mmCIF file of C-alpha atoms and ligand atoms in Angstrom:
data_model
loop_
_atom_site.group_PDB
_atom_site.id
_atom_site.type_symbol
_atom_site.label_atom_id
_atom_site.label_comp_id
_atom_site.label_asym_id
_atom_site.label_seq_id
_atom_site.Cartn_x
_atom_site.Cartn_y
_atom_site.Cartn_z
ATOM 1 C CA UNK A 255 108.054 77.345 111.560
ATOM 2 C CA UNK A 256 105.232 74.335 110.729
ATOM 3 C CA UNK A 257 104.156 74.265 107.074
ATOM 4 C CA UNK A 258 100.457 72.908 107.283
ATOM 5 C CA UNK A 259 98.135 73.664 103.210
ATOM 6 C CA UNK A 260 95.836 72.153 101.401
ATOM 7 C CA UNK A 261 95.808 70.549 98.423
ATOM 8 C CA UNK A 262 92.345 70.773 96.120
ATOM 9 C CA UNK A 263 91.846 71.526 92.468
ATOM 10 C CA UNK A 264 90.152 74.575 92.480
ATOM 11 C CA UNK A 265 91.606 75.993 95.387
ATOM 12 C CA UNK A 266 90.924 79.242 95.440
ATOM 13 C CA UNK A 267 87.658 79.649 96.978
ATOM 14 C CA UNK A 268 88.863 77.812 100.639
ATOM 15 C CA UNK A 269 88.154 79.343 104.034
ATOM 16 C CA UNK A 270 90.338 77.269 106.035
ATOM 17 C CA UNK A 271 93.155 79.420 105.481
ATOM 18 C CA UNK A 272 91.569 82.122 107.522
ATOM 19 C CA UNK A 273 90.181 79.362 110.433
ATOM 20 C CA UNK A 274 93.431 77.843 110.716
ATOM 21 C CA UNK A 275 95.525 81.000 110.845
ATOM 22 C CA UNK A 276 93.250 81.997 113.791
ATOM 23 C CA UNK A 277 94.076 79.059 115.287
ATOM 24 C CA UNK A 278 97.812 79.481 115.013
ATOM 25 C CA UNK A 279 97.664 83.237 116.124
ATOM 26 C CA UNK A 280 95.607 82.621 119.316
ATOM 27 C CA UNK A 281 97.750 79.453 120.443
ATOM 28 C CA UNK A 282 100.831 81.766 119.282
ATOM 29 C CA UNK A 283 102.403 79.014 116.924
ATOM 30 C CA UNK A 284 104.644 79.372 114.817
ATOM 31 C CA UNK A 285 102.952 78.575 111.797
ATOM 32 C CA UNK A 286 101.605 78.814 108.080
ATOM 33 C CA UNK A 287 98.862 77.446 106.181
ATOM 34 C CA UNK A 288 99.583 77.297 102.371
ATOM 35 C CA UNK A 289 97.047 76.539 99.342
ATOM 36 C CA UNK A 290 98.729 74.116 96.620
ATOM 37 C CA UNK A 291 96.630 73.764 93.309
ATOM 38 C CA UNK A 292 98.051 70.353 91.697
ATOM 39 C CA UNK A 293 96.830 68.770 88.668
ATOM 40 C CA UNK A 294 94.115 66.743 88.895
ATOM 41 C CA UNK A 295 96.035 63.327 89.074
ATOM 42 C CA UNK A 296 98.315 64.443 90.791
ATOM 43 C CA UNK A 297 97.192 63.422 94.790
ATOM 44 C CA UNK A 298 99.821 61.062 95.526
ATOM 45 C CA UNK A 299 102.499 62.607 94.095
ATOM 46 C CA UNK A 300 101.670 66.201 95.564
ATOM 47 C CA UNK A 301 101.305 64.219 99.346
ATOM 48 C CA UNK A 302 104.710 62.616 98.884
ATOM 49 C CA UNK A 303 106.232 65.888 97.718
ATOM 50 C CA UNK A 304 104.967 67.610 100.613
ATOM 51 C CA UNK A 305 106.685 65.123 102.651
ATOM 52 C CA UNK A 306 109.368 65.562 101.160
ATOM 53 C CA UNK A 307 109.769 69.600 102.068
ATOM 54 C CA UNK A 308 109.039 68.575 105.859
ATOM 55 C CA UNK A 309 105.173 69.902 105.514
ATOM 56 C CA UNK A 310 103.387 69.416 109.014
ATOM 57 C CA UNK A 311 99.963 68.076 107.346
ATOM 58 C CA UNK A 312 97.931 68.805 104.706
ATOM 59 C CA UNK A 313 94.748 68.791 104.088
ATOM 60 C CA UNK A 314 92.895 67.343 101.495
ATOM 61 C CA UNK A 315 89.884 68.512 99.013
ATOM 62 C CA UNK A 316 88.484 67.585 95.518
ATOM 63 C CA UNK A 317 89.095 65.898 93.604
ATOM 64 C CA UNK A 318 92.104 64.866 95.394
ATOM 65 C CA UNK A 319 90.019 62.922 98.693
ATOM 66 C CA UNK A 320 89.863 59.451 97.243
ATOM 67 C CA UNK A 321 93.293 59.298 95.310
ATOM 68 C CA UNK A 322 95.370 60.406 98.872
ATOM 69 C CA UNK A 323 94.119 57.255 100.172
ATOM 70 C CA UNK A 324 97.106 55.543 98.165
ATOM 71 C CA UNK A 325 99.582 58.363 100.214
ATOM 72 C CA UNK A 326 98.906 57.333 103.731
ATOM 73 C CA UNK A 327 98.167 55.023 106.462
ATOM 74 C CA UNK A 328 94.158 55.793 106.542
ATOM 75 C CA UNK A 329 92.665 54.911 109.990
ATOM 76 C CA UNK A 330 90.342 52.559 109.985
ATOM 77 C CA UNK A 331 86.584 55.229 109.514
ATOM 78 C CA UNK A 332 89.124 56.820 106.583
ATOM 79 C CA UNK A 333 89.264 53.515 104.772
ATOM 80 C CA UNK A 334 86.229 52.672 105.214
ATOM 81 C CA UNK A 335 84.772 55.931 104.274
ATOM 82 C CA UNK A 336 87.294 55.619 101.089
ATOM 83 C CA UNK A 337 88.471 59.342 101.177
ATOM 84 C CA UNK A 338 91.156 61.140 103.046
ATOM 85 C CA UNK A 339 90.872 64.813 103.944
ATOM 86 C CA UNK A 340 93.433 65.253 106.426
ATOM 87 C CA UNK A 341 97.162 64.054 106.366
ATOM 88 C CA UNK A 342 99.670 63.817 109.355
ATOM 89 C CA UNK A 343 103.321 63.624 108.276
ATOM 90 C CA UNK A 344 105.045 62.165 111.591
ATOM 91 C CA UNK A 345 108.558 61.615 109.518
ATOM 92 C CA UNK A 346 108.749 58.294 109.827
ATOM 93 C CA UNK A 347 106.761 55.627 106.660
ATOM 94 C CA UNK A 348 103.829 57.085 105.449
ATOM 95 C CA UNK A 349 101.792 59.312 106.654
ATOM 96 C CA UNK A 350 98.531 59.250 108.760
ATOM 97 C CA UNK A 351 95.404 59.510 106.744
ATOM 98 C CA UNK A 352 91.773 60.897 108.714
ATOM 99 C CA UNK A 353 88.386 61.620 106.904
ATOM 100 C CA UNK A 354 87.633 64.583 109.421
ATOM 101 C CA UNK A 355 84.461 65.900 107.462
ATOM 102 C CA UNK A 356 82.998 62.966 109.383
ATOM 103 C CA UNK A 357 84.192 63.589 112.633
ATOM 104 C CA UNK A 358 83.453 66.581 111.651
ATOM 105 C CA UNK A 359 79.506 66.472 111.255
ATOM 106 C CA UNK A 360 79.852 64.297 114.365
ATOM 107 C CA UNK A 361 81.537 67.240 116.560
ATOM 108 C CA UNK A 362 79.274 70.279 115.158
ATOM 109 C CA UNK A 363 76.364 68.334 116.733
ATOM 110 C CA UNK A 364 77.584 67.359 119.891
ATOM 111 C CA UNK A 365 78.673 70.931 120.304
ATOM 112 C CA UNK A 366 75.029 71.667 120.475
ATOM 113 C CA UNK A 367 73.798 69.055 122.896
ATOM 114 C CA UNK A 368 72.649 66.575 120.032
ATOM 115 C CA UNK A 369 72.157 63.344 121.780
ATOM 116 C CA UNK A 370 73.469 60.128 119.277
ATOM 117 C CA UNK A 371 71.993 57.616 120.578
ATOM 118 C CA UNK A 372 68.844 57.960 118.723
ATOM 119 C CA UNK A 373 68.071 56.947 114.768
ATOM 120 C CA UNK A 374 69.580 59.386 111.877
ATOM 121 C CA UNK A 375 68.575 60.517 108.461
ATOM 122 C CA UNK A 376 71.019 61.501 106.200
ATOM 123 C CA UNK A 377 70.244 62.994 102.682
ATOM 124 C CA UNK A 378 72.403 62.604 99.961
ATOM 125 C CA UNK A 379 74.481 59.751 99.191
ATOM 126 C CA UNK A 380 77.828 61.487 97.461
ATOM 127 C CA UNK A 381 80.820 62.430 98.775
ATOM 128 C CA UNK A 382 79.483 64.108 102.127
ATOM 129 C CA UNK A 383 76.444 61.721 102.460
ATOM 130 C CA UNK A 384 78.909 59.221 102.545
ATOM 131 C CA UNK A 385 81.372 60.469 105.147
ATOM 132 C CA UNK A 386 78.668 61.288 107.341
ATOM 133 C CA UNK A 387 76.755 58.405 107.349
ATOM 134 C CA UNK A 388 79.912 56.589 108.339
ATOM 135 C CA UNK A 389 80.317 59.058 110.791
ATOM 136 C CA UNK A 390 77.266 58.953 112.541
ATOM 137 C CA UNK A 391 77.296 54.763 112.339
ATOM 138 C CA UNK A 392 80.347 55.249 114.190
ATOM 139 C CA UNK A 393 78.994 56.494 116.777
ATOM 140 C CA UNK A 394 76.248 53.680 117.217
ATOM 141 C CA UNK A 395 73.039 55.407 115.165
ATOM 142 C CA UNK A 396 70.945 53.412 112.994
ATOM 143 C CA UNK A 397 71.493 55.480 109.679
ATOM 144 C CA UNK A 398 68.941 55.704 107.207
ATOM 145 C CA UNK A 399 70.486 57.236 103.878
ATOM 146 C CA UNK A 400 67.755 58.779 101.147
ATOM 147 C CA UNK A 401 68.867 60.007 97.891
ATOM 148 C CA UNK A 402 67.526 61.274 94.911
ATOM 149 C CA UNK A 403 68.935 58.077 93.018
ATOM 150 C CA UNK A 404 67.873 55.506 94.980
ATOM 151 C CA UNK A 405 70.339 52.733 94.298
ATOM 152 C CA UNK A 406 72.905 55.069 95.484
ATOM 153 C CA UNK A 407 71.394 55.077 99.122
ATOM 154 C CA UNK A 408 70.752 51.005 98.563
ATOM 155 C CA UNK A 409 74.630 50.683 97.856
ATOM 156 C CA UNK A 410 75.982 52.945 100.243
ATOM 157 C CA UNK A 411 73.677 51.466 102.957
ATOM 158 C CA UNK A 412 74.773 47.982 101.995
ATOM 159 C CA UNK A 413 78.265 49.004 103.447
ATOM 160 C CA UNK A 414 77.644 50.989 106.674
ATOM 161 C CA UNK A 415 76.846 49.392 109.412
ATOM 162 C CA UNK A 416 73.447 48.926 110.589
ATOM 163 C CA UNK A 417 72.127 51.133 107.701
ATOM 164 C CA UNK A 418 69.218 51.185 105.160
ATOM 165 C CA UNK A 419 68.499 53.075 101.843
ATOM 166 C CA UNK A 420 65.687 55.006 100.475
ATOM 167 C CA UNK A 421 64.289 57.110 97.634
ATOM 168 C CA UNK A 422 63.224 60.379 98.483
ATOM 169 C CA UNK A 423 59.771 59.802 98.926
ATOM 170 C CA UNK A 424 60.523 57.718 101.965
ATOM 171 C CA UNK A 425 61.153 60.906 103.899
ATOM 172 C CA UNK A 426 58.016 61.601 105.849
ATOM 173 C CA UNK A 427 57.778 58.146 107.136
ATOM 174 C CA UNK A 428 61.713 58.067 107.874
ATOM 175 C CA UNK A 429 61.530 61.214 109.501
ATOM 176 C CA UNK A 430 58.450 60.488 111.778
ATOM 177 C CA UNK A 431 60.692 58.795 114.417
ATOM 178 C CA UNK A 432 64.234 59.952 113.673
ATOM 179 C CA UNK A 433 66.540 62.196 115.956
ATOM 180 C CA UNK A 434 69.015 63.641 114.011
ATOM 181 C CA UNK A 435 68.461 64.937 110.029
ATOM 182 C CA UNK A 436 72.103 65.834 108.289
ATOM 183 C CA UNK A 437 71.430 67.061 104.482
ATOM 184 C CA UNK A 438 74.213 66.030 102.613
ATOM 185 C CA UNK A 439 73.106 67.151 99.214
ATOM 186 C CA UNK A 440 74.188 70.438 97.282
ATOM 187 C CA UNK A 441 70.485 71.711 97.639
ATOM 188 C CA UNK A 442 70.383 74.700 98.852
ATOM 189 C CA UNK A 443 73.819 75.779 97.990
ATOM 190 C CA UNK A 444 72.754 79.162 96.490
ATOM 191 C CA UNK A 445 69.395 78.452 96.251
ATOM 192 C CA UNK A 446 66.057 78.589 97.934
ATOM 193 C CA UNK A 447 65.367 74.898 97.893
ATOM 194 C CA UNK A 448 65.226 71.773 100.113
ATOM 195 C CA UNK A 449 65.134 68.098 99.812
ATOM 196 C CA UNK A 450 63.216 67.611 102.974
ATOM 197 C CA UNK A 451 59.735 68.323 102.752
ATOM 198 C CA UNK A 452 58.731 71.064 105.842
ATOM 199 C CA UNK A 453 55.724 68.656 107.069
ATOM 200 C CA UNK A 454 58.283 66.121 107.509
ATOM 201 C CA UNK A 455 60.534 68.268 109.869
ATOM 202 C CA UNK A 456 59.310 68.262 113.944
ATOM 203 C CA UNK A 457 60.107 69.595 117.178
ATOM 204 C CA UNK A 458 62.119 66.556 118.007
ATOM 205 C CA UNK A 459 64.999 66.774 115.380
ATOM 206 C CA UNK A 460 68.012 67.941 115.198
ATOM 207 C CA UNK A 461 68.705 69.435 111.724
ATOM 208 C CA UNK A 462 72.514 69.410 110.369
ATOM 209 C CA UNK A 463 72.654 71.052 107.067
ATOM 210 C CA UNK A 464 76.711 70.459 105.941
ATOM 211 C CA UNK A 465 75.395 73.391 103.002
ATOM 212 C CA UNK A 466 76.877 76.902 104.615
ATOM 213 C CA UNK A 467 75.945 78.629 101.727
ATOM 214 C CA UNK A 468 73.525 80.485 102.752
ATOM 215 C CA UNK A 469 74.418 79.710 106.586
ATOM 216 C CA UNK A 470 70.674 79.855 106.865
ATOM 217 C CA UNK A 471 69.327 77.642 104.441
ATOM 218 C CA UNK A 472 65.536 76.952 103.322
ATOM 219 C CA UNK A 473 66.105 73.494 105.200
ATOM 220 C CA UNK A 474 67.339 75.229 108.221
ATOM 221 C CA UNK A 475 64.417 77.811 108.540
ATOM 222 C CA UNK A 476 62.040 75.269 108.002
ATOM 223 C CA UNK A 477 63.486 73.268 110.726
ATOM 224 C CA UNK A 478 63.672 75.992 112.697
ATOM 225 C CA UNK A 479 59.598 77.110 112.382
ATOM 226 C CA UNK A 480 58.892 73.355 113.275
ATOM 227 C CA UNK A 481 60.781 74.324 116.447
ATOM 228 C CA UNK A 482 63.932 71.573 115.686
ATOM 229 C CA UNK A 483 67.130 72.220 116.656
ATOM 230 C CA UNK A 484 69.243 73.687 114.031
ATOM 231 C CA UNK A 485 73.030 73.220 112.961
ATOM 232 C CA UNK A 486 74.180 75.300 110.122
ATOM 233 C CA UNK A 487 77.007 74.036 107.961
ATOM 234 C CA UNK A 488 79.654 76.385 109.354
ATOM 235 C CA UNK A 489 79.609 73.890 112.620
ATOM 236 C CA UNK A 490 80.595 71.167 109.909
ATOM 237 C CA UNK A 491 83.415 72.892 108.399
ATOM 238 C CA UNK A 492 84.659 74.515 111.935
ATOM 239 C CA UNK A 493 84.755 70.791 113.135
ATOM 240 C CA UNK A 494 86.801 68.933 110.261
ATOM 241 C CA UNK A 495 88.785 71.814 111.078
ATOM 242 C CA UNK A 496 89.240 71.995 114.578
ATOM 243 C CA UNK A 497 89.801 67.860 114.361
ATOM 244 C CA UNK A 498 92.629 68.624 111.465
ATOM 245 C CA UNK A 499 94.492 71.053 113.619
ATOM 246 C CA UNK A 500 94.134 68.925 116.895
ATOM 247 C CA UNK A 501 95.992 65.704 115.245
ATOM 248 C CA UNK A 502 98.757 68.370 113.876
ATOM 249 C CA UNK A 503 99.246 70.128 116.682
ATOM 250 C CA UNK A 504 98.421 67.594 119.416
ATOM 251 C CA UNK A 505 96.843 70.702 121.342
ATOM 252 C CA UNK A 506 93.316 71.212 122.062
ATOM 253 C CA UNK A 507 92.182 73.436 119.360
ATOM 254 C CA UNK A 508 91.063 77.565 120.269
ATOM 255 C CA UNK A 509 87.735 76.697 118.676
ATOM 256 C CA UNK A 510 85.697 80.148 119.492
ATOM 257 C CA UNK A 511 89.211 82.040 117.542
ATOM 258 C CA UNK A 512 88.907 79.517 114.756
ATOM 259 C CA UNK A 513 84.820 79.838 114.721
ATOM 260 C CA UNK A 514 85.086 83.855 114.568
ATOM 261 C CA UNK A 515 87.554 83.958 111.453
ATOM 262 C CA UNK A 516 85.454 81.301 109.659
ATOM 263 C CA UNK A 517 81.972 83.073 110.303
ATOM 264 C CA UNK A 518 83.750 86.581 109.784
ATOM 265 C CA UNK A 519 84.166 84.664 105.814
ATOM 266 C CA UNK A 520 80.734 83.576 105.155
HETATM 267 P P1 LIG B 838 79.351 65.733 97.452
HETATM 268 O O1 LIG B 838 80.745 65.209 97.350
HETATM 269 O O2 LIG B 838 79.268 67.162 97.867
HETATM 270 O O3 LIG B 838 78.473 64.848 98.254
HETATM 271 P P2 LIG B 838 78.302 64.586 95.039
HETATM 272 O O4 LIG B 838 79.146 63.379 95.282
HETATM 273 O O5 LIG B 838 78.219 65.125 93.652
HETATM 274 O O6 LIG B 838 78.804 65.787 95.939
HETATM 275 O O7 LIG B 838 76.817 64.293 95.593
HETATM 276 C C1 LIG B 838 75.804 65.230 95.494
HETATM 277 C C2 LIG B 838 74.591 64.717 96.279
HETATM 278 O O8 LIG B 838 73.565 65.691 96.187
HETATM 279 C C3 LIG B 838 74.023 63.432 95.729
HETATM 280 O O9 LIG B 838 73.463 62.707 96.789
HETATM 281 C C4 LIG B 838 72.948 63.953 94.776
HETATM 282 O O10 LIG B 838 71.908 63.030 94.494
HETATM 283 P P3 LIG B 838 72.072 61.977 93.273
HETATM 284 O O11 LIG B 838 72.938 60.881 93.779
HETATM 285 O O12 LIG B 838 70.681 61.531 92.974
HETATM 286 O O13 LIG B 838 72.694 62.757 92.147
HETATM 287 C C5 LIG B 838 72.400 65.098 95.582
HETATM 288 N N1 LIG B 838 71.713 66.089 94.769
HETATM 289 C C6 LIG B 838 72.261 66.994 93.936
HETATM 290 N N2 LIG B 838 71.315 67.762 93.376
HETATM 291 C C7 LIG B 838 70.113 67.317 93.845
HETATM 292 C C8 LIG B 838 68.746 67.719 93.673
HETATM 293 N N3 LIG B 838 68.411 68.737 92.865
HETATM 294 N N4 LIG B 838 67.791 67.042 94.360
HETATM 295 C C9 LIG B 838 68.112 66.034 95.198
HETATM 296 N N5 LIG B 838 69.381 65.616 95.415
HETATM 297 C C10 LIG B 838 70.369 66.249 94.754
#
């Protein structure tokens, strides 16, 4: 039997255990995924202990993402992104670090037709903001990052590639001629509130919002009356997901199975 967990401090609230079980069960693996709750400094030493038992991978939350970077081998978007949330133990030197929340952003919108070749806004320049914005730079799109603190955006912009950063008010002007919108912020996590003003949204967007609670955000609806195309958060976390179990596994992942337990959770 694989091993796979995760390691995050809390833990307790995860839905991957669910997703990834689905996976196992419809693939018929032979397999487990396991929650671990280490102290907070303890990253590297949890990653080399799970080595250690012959865990499969691991995954990789808060506050844990940065510190696992001194674990692996990150590839080269992880190390650039500075944060590893997904680890491949192949037996042999250290393992393989990913950062698959920004595959993962990248994945939930070309699952719904989202062309990249066009300009994106991302809002928020934390933890998410910053994985997708490397993400989506990846992929070729000019990224312009607004925050609420404005020298965030101006530093994180001053590393990604072909990048520029804003306060909020820049919004209605960014937006004007931008493709794709991902908000990376915590608004809207519980609330009925939005960073993006609903004048600023149009028909010609596509709106990612990584917040899944509520799936249907104030962002989202908004987005959705100005007759963009809308991505809720769900897609985000089913991606980093589906992109985790596909470097375990090495098979193509059972992504509707894996989509049903997740959305069965929220
Ligand atoms: P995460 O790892 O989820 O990105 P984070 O690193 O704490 O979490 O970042 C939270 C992001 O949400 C930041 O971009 C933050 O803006 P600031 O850098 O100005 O703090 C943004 N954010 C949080 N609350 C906000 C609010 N009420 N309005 C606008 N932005 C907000």
């Amino acid at each position: 039997m694989d091993v796979y967990g995760l390691i995050g401090n809390p833990v307790g609230h995860s839905l991957s255990p669910p997703m990834h079980k689905a996976g196992y069960e419809a693939l018929g693996l032979d397999a487990r995924y396991v929650t671990f709750e280490p102290p907070k400094e303890g990253a590297v030493a949890a990653i080399e202990g799970a080595d250690a038992l012959g865990v499969a991978g691991l995954n990789v939350t808060i506050p844990f993402k940065q510190d696992a970077l001194d674990a692996v081998d990150p590839d080269p978007l992880a190390e650039r992104i500075g944060a590893v949330n997904t680890v491949d133990f192949t037996g042999e030197g250290r393992p393989a670090g990913y950062n698959t929340d920004a595959v993962g952003a990248v994945r939930a919108l070309r699952s719904h037709d989202v062309d990249l070749s066009g300009t994106a806004v991302v809002v928020g320049a934390g933890g998410a903001g910053r994985a997708v914005a490397f993400g989506l730079a990846d992929e070729g799109m000019p990224v312009r990052i607004a925050n609420r603190t404005e020298s965030k955006a101006r530093d994180l912009a001053a590393e990604v590639p072909d990048a520029t950063g804003h306060g909020l008010d820049d919004l209605g002007e960014l937006l004007a001629d931008a493709d794709v919108l991902v908000n990376a912020t915590s608004v809207g996590m519980e609330e009925d509130a939005t960073p993006v003003p609903a004048e600023a949204l149009h028909g010609d967007l596509a709106v990612l919002d990584a917040v899944y609670r509520p799936l249907e955000t104030r962002l989202l609806r908004d987005a959705s009356e100005a007759g963009a195309t809308t991505v809720d958060g769900a897609w985000m976390l089913l991606y980093q997901g589906v992109e985790a179990f596909e470097r375990w596994t090495g098979e193509v992942a059972p992504v509707d199975a894996m989509n049903d337990a997740l959305r069965a959770e929220l």
